[in-house]
Amino acid sequence: MTHAPLAAYPALRLRRLRQADWVRRLVRETVLTPADLIWSMVVHEGEGQVPVGSMPGVARLSVKDAAAAAKEAQALGIPAIAVFPHIDGAKKDAEGTLAHDPDGLIARAVKAMKDAAPDVGVMCDVALDPFTTHGHDGVLRGGRIANDETIERLVDQALMQARAGCDILAPSDMMDGRCGALRKALEAEGLQDVMIMSYAAKYASAFYGPYREAIGSGKLGSGTVENPGDKKTYQMDAANSDEALREVALDIAEGADMVMVKPGLPYLDIVRRVVDAFHIPTFAFQVSGEYAMLMAAAQNGWLDEERAILESLGAFKRAGAAGVITYFAPRAARLLGA
């Protein structure tokens, strides 16, 4: 990129372009709109809404409330909702059997949301961790996650979601080869229009804790099976950057339509590298821990809540992201529309 030579002060006074709101808006380099947001939402099997203690302002929604939220998203201009399940612990098992139940919570929620607001996209998490007693994203064999056997179960789960009306499958498991297996299965079933947004660069992060509470995830390192205490054998090492490009390249080659970096704010450098390297729609997930930190600071009076929400979301756009999956979506959309 060629830059014009800079004039010397006082011929150049950069503050001239900051002196009033109208000129700041006129020269703004990136713009955040509700169309940049995907609403991250947790559904549960009961009635009403159940607040999530570690995420002030977030609640698990009933299927009925999720359908109403889809209508709200449409009214706010939010293009899509990412739905995650909270499963009754008594219904879980070590194999995550309920993950592909065609009459289960996710299938019912997707159908209700698409019936309520057909023009709002629905994205489904393809992973076993909400359904397993041990809380891992795959099946455990001798204390290890069995990659290929897990993929077989993910294919069953994804096909169920697609048949229920899911528009975007989002495999978050980080098994090797899962995007290719999903794409092959979708094509074979005549579901070729279903999109894949892969969690291509998903890091083994400390920022997922509140989400695990929100979905009632099994506690790692415990239970009746030999259970690793973390997910570092399949999620990425936080120290690695070049590896992220290899992961993204693999998923694109296997048929991913869009890719995602997760978590968000601590990994904006990865977002930028992926965008520059591949020129493919790249999203970032502003995860539960990021949400919780901002809300905790705001509630203590340490941050201006509304400004912090929009500033944090704007950072993703500045880094090059096509959009952001966030629990702040409805709040941010209202602020942007004000």
PDB file of N, CA, C and O in Angstrom, residues 232-279:
ATOM      1  N   LYS A 232      -6.465 -29.416  26.089  1.00  0.00           N
ATOM      2  CA  LYS A 232      -5.272 -28.995  25.367  1.00  0.00           C
ATOM      3  C   LYS A 232      -4.796 -29.989  24.310  1.00  0.00           C
ATOM      4  O   LYS A 232      -3.958 -29.626  23.479  1.00  0.00           O
ATOM      5  N   THR A 233      -5.328 -31.210  24.314  1.00  0.00           N
ATOM      6  CA  THR A 233      -4.923 -32.158  23.267  1.00  0.00           C
ATOM      7  C   THR A 233      -5.698 -31.959  21.970  1.00  0.00           C
ATOM      8  O   THR A 233      -5.345 -32.552  20.950  1.00  0.00           O
ATOM      9  N   TYR A 234      -6.749 -31.124  22.006  1.00  0.00           N
ATOM     10  CA  TYR A 234      -7.473 -30.875  20.755  1.00  0.00           C
ATOM     11  C   TYR A 234      -7.705 -29.399  20.462  1.00  0.00           C
ATOM     12  O   TYR A 234      -7.720 -29.000  19.302  1.00  0.00           O
ATOM     13  N   GLN A 235      -7.835 -28.546  21.461  1.00  0.00           N
ATOM     14  CA  GLN A 235      -7.893 -27.113  21.200  1.00  0.00           C
ATOM     15  C   GLN A 235      -6.475 -26.548  21.130  1.00  0.00           C
ATOM     16  O   GLN A 235      -5.538 -27.127  21.679  1.00  0.00           O
ATOM     17  N   MET A 236      -6.325 -25.414  20.467  1.00  0.00           N
ATOM     18  CA  MET A 236      -4.997 -24.909  20.147  1.00  0.00           C
ATOM     19  C   MET A 236      -4.264 -24.307  21.340  1.00  0.00           C
ATOM     20  O   MET A 236      -4.871 -23.763  22.263  1.00  0.00           O
ATOM     21  N   ASP A 237      -2.939 -24.364  21.273  1.00  0.00           N
ATOM     22  CA  ASP A 237      -2.065 -23.741  22.252  1.00  0.00           C
ATOM     23  C   ASP A 237      -2.115 -22.226  22.072  1.00  0.00           C
ATOM     24  O   ASP A 237      -1.924 -21.707  20.967  1.00  0.00           O
ATOM     25  N   ALA A 238      -2.354 -21.505  23.160  1.00  0.00           N
ATOM     26  CA  ALA A 238      -2.492 -20.051  23.094  1.00  0.00           C
ATOM     27  C   ALA A 238      -1.236 -19.357  22.598  1.00  0.00           C
ATOM     28  O   ALA A 238      -1.295 -18.198  22.174  1.00  0.00           O
ATOM     29  N   ALA A 239      -0.104 -20.034  22.621  1.00  0.00           N
ATOM     30  CA  ALA A 239       1.154 -19.415  22.187  1.00  0.00           C
ATOM     31  C   ALA A 239       1.330 -19.427  20.676  1.00  0.00           C
ATOM     32  O   ALA A 239       2.239 -18.776  20.154  1.00  0.00           O
ATOM     33  N   ASN A 240       0.464 -20.142  19.944  1.00  0.00           N
ATOM     34  CA  ASN A 240       0.715 -20.394  18.527  1.00  0.00           C
ATOM     35  C   ASN A 240      -0.095 -19.496  17.605  1.00  0.00           C
ATOM     36  O   ASN A 240      -1.291 -19.286  17.821  1.00  0.00           O
ATOM     37  N   SER A 241       0.570 -19.017  16.569  1.00  0.00           N
ATOM     38  CA  SER A 241      -0.049 -18.175  15.559  1.00  0.00           C
ATOM     39  C   SER A 241       0.019 -18.820  14.173  1.00  0.00           C
ATOM     40  O   SER A 241      -0.998 -18.936  13.490  1.00  0.00           O
ATOM     41  N   ASP A 242       1.181 -19.269  13.750  1.00  0.00           N
ATOM     42  CA  ASP A 242       1.309 -19.919  12.440  1.00  0.00           C
ATOM     43  C   ASP A 242       0.417 -21.150  12.347  1.00  0.00           C
ATOM     44  O   ASP A 242      -0.154 -21.443  11.285  1.00  0.00           O
ATOM     45  N   GLU A 243       0.293 -21.881  13.448  1.00  0.00           N
ATOM     46  CA  GLU A 243      -0.549 -23.073  13.458  1.00  0.00           C
ATOM     47  C   GLU A 243      -1.999 -22.741  13.109  1.00  0.00           C
ATOM     48  O   GLU A 243      -2.697 -23.538  12.480  1.00  0.00           O
ATOM     49  N   ALA A 244      -2.448 -21.555  13.512  1.00  0.00           N
ATOM     50  CA  ALA A 244      -3.817 -21.145  13.204  1.00  0.00           C
ATOM     51  C   ALA A 244      -4.038 -21.084  11.697  1.00  0.00           C
ATOM     52  O   ALA A 244      -5.105 -21.467  11.196  1.00  0.00           O
ATOM     53  N   LEU A 245      -3.048 -20.616  10.967  1.00  0.00           N
ATOM     54  CA  LEU A 245      -3.182 -20.539   9.517  1.00  0.00           C
ATOM     55  C   LEU A 245      -3.271 -21.928   8.900  1.00  0.00           C
ATOM     56  O   LEU A 245      -3.993 -22.154   7.926  1.00  0.00           O
ATOM     57  N   ARG A 246      -2.551 -22.879   9.456  1.00  0.00           N
ATOM     58  CA  ARG A 246      -2.640 -24.265   8.965  1.00  0.00           C
ATOM     59  C   ARG A 246      -4.033 -24.834   9.240  1.00  0.00           C
ATOM     60  O   ARG A 246      -4.622 -25.506   8.392  1.00  0.00           O
ATOM     61  N   GLU A 247      -4.555 -24.571  10.428  1.00  0.00           N
ATOM     62  CA  GLU A 247      -5.897 -25.053  10.768  1.00  0.00           C
ATOM     63  C   GLU A 247      -6.952 -24.456   9.823  1.00  0.00           C
ATOM     64  O   GLU A 247      -7.849 -25.147   9.345  1.00  0.00           O
ATOM     65  N   VAL A 248      -6.852 -23.154   9.589  1.00  0.00           N
ATOM     66  CA  VAL A 248      -7.808 -22.488   8.712  1.00  0.00           C
ATOM     67  C   VAL A 248      -7.699 -23.033   7.297  1.00  0.00           C
ATOM     68  O   VAL A 248      -8.712 -23.326   6.641  1.00  0.00           O
ATOM     69  N   ALA A 249      -6.488 -23.181   6.799  1.00  0.00           N
ATOM     70  CA  ALA A 249      -6.293 -23.699   5.437  1.00  0.00           C
ATOM     71  C   ALA A 249      -6.905 -25.083   5.290  1.00  0.00           C
ATOM     72  O   ALA A 249      -7.537 -25.399   4.262  1.00  0.00           O
ATOM     73  N   LEU A 250      -6.741 -25.916   6.305  1.00  0.00           N
ATOM     74  CA  LEU A 250      -7.296 -27.269   6.257  1.00  0.00           C
ATOM     75  C   LEU A 250      -8.813 -27.228   6.169  1.00  0.00           C
ATOM     76  O   LEU A 250      -9.425 -27.928   5.353  1.00  0.00           O
ATOM     77  N   ASP A 251      -9.445 -26.401   6.982  1.00  0.00           N
ATOM     78  CA  ASP A 251     -10.909 -26.345   6.991  1.00  0.00           C
ATOM     79  C   ASP A 251     -11.461 -25.774   5.683  1.00  0.00           C
ATOM     80  O   ASP A 251     -12.493 -26.233   5.182  1.00  0.00           O
ATOM     81  N   ILE A 252     -10.788 -24.779   5.127  1.00  0.00           N
ATOM     82  CA  ILE A 252     -11.220 -24.243   3.838  1.00  0.00           C
ATOM     83  C   ILE A 252     -11.128 -25.315   2.766  1.00  0.00           C
ATOM     84  O   ILE A 252     -12.051 -25.502   1.955  1.00  0.00           O
ATOM     85  N   ALA A 253     -10.035 -26.044   2.761  1.00  0.00           N
ATOM     86  CA  ALA A 253      -9.848 -27.093   1.767  1.00  0.00           C
ATOM     87  C   ALA A 253     -10.901 -28.189   1.892  1.00  0.00           C
ATOM     88  O   ALA A 253     -11.253 -28.842   0.899  1.00  0.00           O
ATOM     89  N   GLU A 254     -11.421 -28.381   3.107  1.00  0.00           N
ATOM     90  CA  GLU A 254     -12.409 -29.435   3.336  1.00  0.00           C
ATOM     91  C   GLU A 254     -13.840 -28.966   3.104  1.00  0.00           C
ATOM     92  O   GLU A 254     -14.770 -29.766   3.203  1.00  0.00           O
ATOM     93  N   GLY A 255     -14.035 -27.682   2.805  1.00  0.00           N
ATOM     94  CA  GLY A 255     -15.381 -27.236   2.449  1.00  0.00           C
ATOM     95  C   GLY A 255     -16.030 -26.240   3.373  1.00  0.00           C
ATOM     96  O   GLY A 255     -17.229 -25.968   3.241  1.00  0.00           O
ATOM     97  N   ALA A 256     -15.272 -25.642   4.314  1.00  0.00           N
ATOM     98  CA  ALA A 256     -15.850 -24.594   5.165  1.00  0.00           C
ATOM     99  C   ALA A 256     -16.143 -23.354   4.322  1.00  0.00           C
ATOM    100  O   ALA A 256     -15.328 -22.945   3.496  1.00  0.00           O
ATOM    101  N   ASP A 257     -17.321 -22.778   4.533  1.00  0.00           N
ATOM    102  CA  ASP A 257     -17.707 -21.559   3.820  1.00  0.00           C
ATOM    103  C   ASP A 257     -17.215 -20.309   4.526  1.00  0.00           C
ATOM    104  O   ASP A 257     -16.983 -19.273   3.898  1.00  0.00           O
ATOM    105  N   MET A 258     -17.112 -20.394   5.835  1.00  0.00           N
ATOM    106  CA  MET A 258     -16.662 -19.293   6.686  1.00  0.00           C
ATOM    107  C   MET A 258     -15.829 -19.897   7.794  1.00  0.00           C
ATOM    108  O   MET A 258     -15.962 -21.086   8.095  1.00  0.00           O
ATOM    109  N   VAL A 259     -14.983 -19.073   8.402  1.00  0.00           N
ATOM    110  CA  VAL A 259     -14.155 -19.570   9.504  1.00  0.00           C
ATOM    111  C   VAL A 259     -14.285 -18.630  10.696  1.00  0.00           C
ATOM    112  O   VAL A 259     -14.730 -17.484  10.568  1.00  0.00           O
ATOM    113  N   MET A 260     -13.884 -19.137  11.834  1.00  0.00           N
ATOM    114  CA  MET A 260     -14.025 -18.390  13.087  1.00  0.00           C
ATOM    115  C   MET A 260     -12.756 -18.510  13.911  1.00  0.00           C
ATOM    116  O   MET A 260     -12.090 -19.545  13.894  1.00  0.00           O
ATOM    117  N   VAL A 261     -12.446 -17.430  14.622  1.00  0.00           N
ATOM    118  CA  VAL A 261     -11.382 -17.414  15.621  1.00  0.00           C
ATOM    119  C   VAL A 261     -12.046 -17.276  16.983  1.00  0.00           C
ATOM    120  O   VAL A 261     -12.938 -16.451  17.178  1.00  0.00           O
ATOM    121  N   LYS A 262     -11.598 -18.082  17.948  1.00  0.00           N
ATOM    122  CA  LYS A 262     -12.188 -18.084  19.282  1.00  0.00           C
ATOM    123  C   LYS A 262     -11.104 -18.381  20.309  1.00  0.00           C
ATOM    124  O   LYS A 262     -10.329 -19.328  20.109  1.00  0.00           O
ATOM    125  N   PRO A 263     -11.040 -17.575  21.413  1.00  0.00           N
ATOM    126  CA  PRO A 263     -11.799 -16.395  21.779  1.00  0.00           C
ATOM    127  C   PRO A 263     -11.557 -15.220  20.831  1.00  0.00           C
ATOM    128  O   PRO A 263     -10.897 -15.360  19.816  1.00  0.00           O
ATOM    129  N   GLY A 264     -12.094 -14.044  21.260  1.00  0.00           N
ATOM    130  CA  GLY A 264     -12.067 -12.896  20.393  1.00  0.00           C
ATOM    131  C   GLY A 264     -10.985 -11.885  20.717  1.00  0.00           C
ATOM    132  O   GLY A 264      -9.919 -11.868  20.115  1.00  0.00           O
ATOM    133  N   LEU A 265     -11.228 -10.998  21.684  1.00  0.00           N
ATOM    134  CA  LEU A 265     -10.332  -9.874  21.924  1.00  0.00           C
ATOM    135  C   LEU A 265      -8.881 -10.278  22.181  1.00  0.00           C
ATOM    136  O   LEU A 265      -7.974  -9.607  21.695  1.00  0.00           O
ATOM    137  N   PRO A 266      -8.592 -11.373  22.917  1.00  0.00           N
ATOM    138  CA  PRO A 266      -7.183 -11.721  23.113  1.00  0.00           C
ATOM    139  C   PRO A 266      -6.512 -12.263  21.854  1.00  0.00           C
ATOM    140  O   PRO A 266      -5.293 -12.483  21.857  1.00  0.00           O
ATOM    141  N   TYR A 267      -7.278 -12.480  20.779  1.00  0.00           N
ATOM    142  CA  TYR A 267      -6.739 -13.115  19.576  1.00  0.00           C
ATOM    143  C   TYR A 267      -7.014 -12.297  18.312  1.00  0.00           C
ATOM    144  O   TYR A 267      -7.130 -12.839  17.218  1.00  0.00           O
ATOM    145  N   LEU A 268      -7.078 -10.975  18.450  1.00  0.00           N
ATOM    146  CA  LEU A 268      -7.318 -10.130  17.286  1.00  0.00           C
ATOM    147  C   LEU A 268      -6.168 -10.209  16.285  1.00  0.00           C
ATOM    148  O   LEU A 268      -6.372 -10.005  15.080  1.00  0.00           O
ATOM    149  N   ASP A 269      -4.972 -10.503  16.759  1.00  0.00           N
ATOM    150  CA  ASP A 269      -3.854 -10.689  15.825  1.00  0.00           C
ATOM    151  C   ASP A 269      -4.097 -11.881  14.911  1.00  0.00           C
ATOM    152  O   ASP A 269      -3.736 -11.857  13.724  1.00  0.00           O
ATOM    153  N   ILE A 270      -4.738 -12.925  15.445  1.00  0.00           N
ATOM    154  CA  ILE A 270      -5.042 -14.100  14.630  1.00  0.00           C
ATOM    155  C   ILE A 270      -6.120 -13.762  13.603  1.00  0.00           C
ATOM    156  O   ILE A 270      -6.032 -14.169  12.432  1.00  0.00           O
ATOM    157  N   VAL A 271      -7.128 -13.012  14.023  1.00  0.00           N
ATOM    158  CA  VAL A 271      -8.158 -12.574  13.079  1.00  0.00           C
ATOM    159  C   VAL A 271      -7.514 -11.851  11.902  1.00  0.00           C
ATOM    160  O   VAL A 271      -7.794 -12.135  10.732  1.00  0.00           O
ATOM    161  N   ARG A 272      -6.634 -10.903  12.202  1.00  0.00           N
ATOM    162  CA  ARG A 272      -5.993 -10.121  11.133  1.00  0.00           C
ATOM    163  C   ARG A 272      -5.180 -11.000  10.203  1.00  0.00           C
ATOM    164  O   ARG A 272      -5.227 -10.844   8.982  1.00  0.00           O
ATOM    165  N   ARG A 273      -4.435 -11.937  10.757  1.00  0.00           N
ATOM    166  CA  ARG A 273      -3.620 -12.823   9.925  1.00  0.00           C
ATOM    167  C   ARG A 273      -4.484 -13.692   9.030  1.00  0.00           C
ATOM    168  O   ARG A 273      -4.163 -13.912   7.854  1.00  0.00           O
ATOM    169  N   VAL A 274      -5.570 -14.218   9.568  1.00  0.00           N
ATOM    170  CA  VAL A 274      -6.453 -15.075   8.773  1.00  0.00           C
ATOM    171  C   VAL A 274      -7.087 -14.283   7.632  1.00  0.00           C
ATOM    172  O   VAL A 274      -7.129 -14.742   6.483  1.00  0.00           O
ATOM    173  N   VAL A 275      -7.575 -13.090   7.937  1.00  0.00           N
ATOM    174  CA  VAL A 275      -8.196 -12.255   6.898  1.00  0.00           C
ATOM    175  C   VAL A 275      -7.194 -11.938   5.798  1.00  0.00           C
ATOM    176  O   VAL A 275      -7.495 -12.051   4.600  1.00  0.00           O
ATOM    177  N   ASP A 276      -5.994 -11.548   6.171  1.00  0.00           N
ATOM    178  CA  ASP A 276      -4.985 -11.185   5.181  1.00  0.00           C
ATOM    179  C   ASP A 276      -4.534 -12.385   4.354  1.00  0.00           C
ATOM    180  O   ASP A 276      -4.244 -12.254   3.162  1.00  0.00           O
ATOM    181  N   ALA A 277      -4.492 -13.555   4.975  1.00  0.00           N
ATOM    182  CA  ALA A 277      -3.970 -14.732   4.281  1.00  0.00           C
ATOM    183  C   ALA A 277      -4.983 -15.380   3.352  1.00  0.00           C
ATOM    184  O   ALA A 277      -4.623 -15.878   2.285  1.00  0.00           O
ATOM    185  N   PHE A 278      -6.279 -15.369   3.729  1.00  0.00           N
ATOM    186  CA  PHE A 278      -7.241 -16.203   3.010  1.00  0.00           C
ATOM    187  C   PHE A 278      -8.383 -15.434   2.333  1.00  0.00           C
ATOM    188  O   PHE A 278      -9.042 -15.987   1.450  1.00  0.00           O
ATOM    189  N   HIS A 279      -8.647 -14.218   2.757  1.00  0.00           N
ATOM    190  CA  HIS A 279      -9.720 -13.425   2.130  1.00  0.00           C
ATOM    191  C   HIS A 279     -11.033 -14.214   2.078  1.00  0.00           C
ATOM    192  O   HIS A 279     -11.730 -14.235   1.066  1.00  0.00           O
TER     193      HIS A 279
END
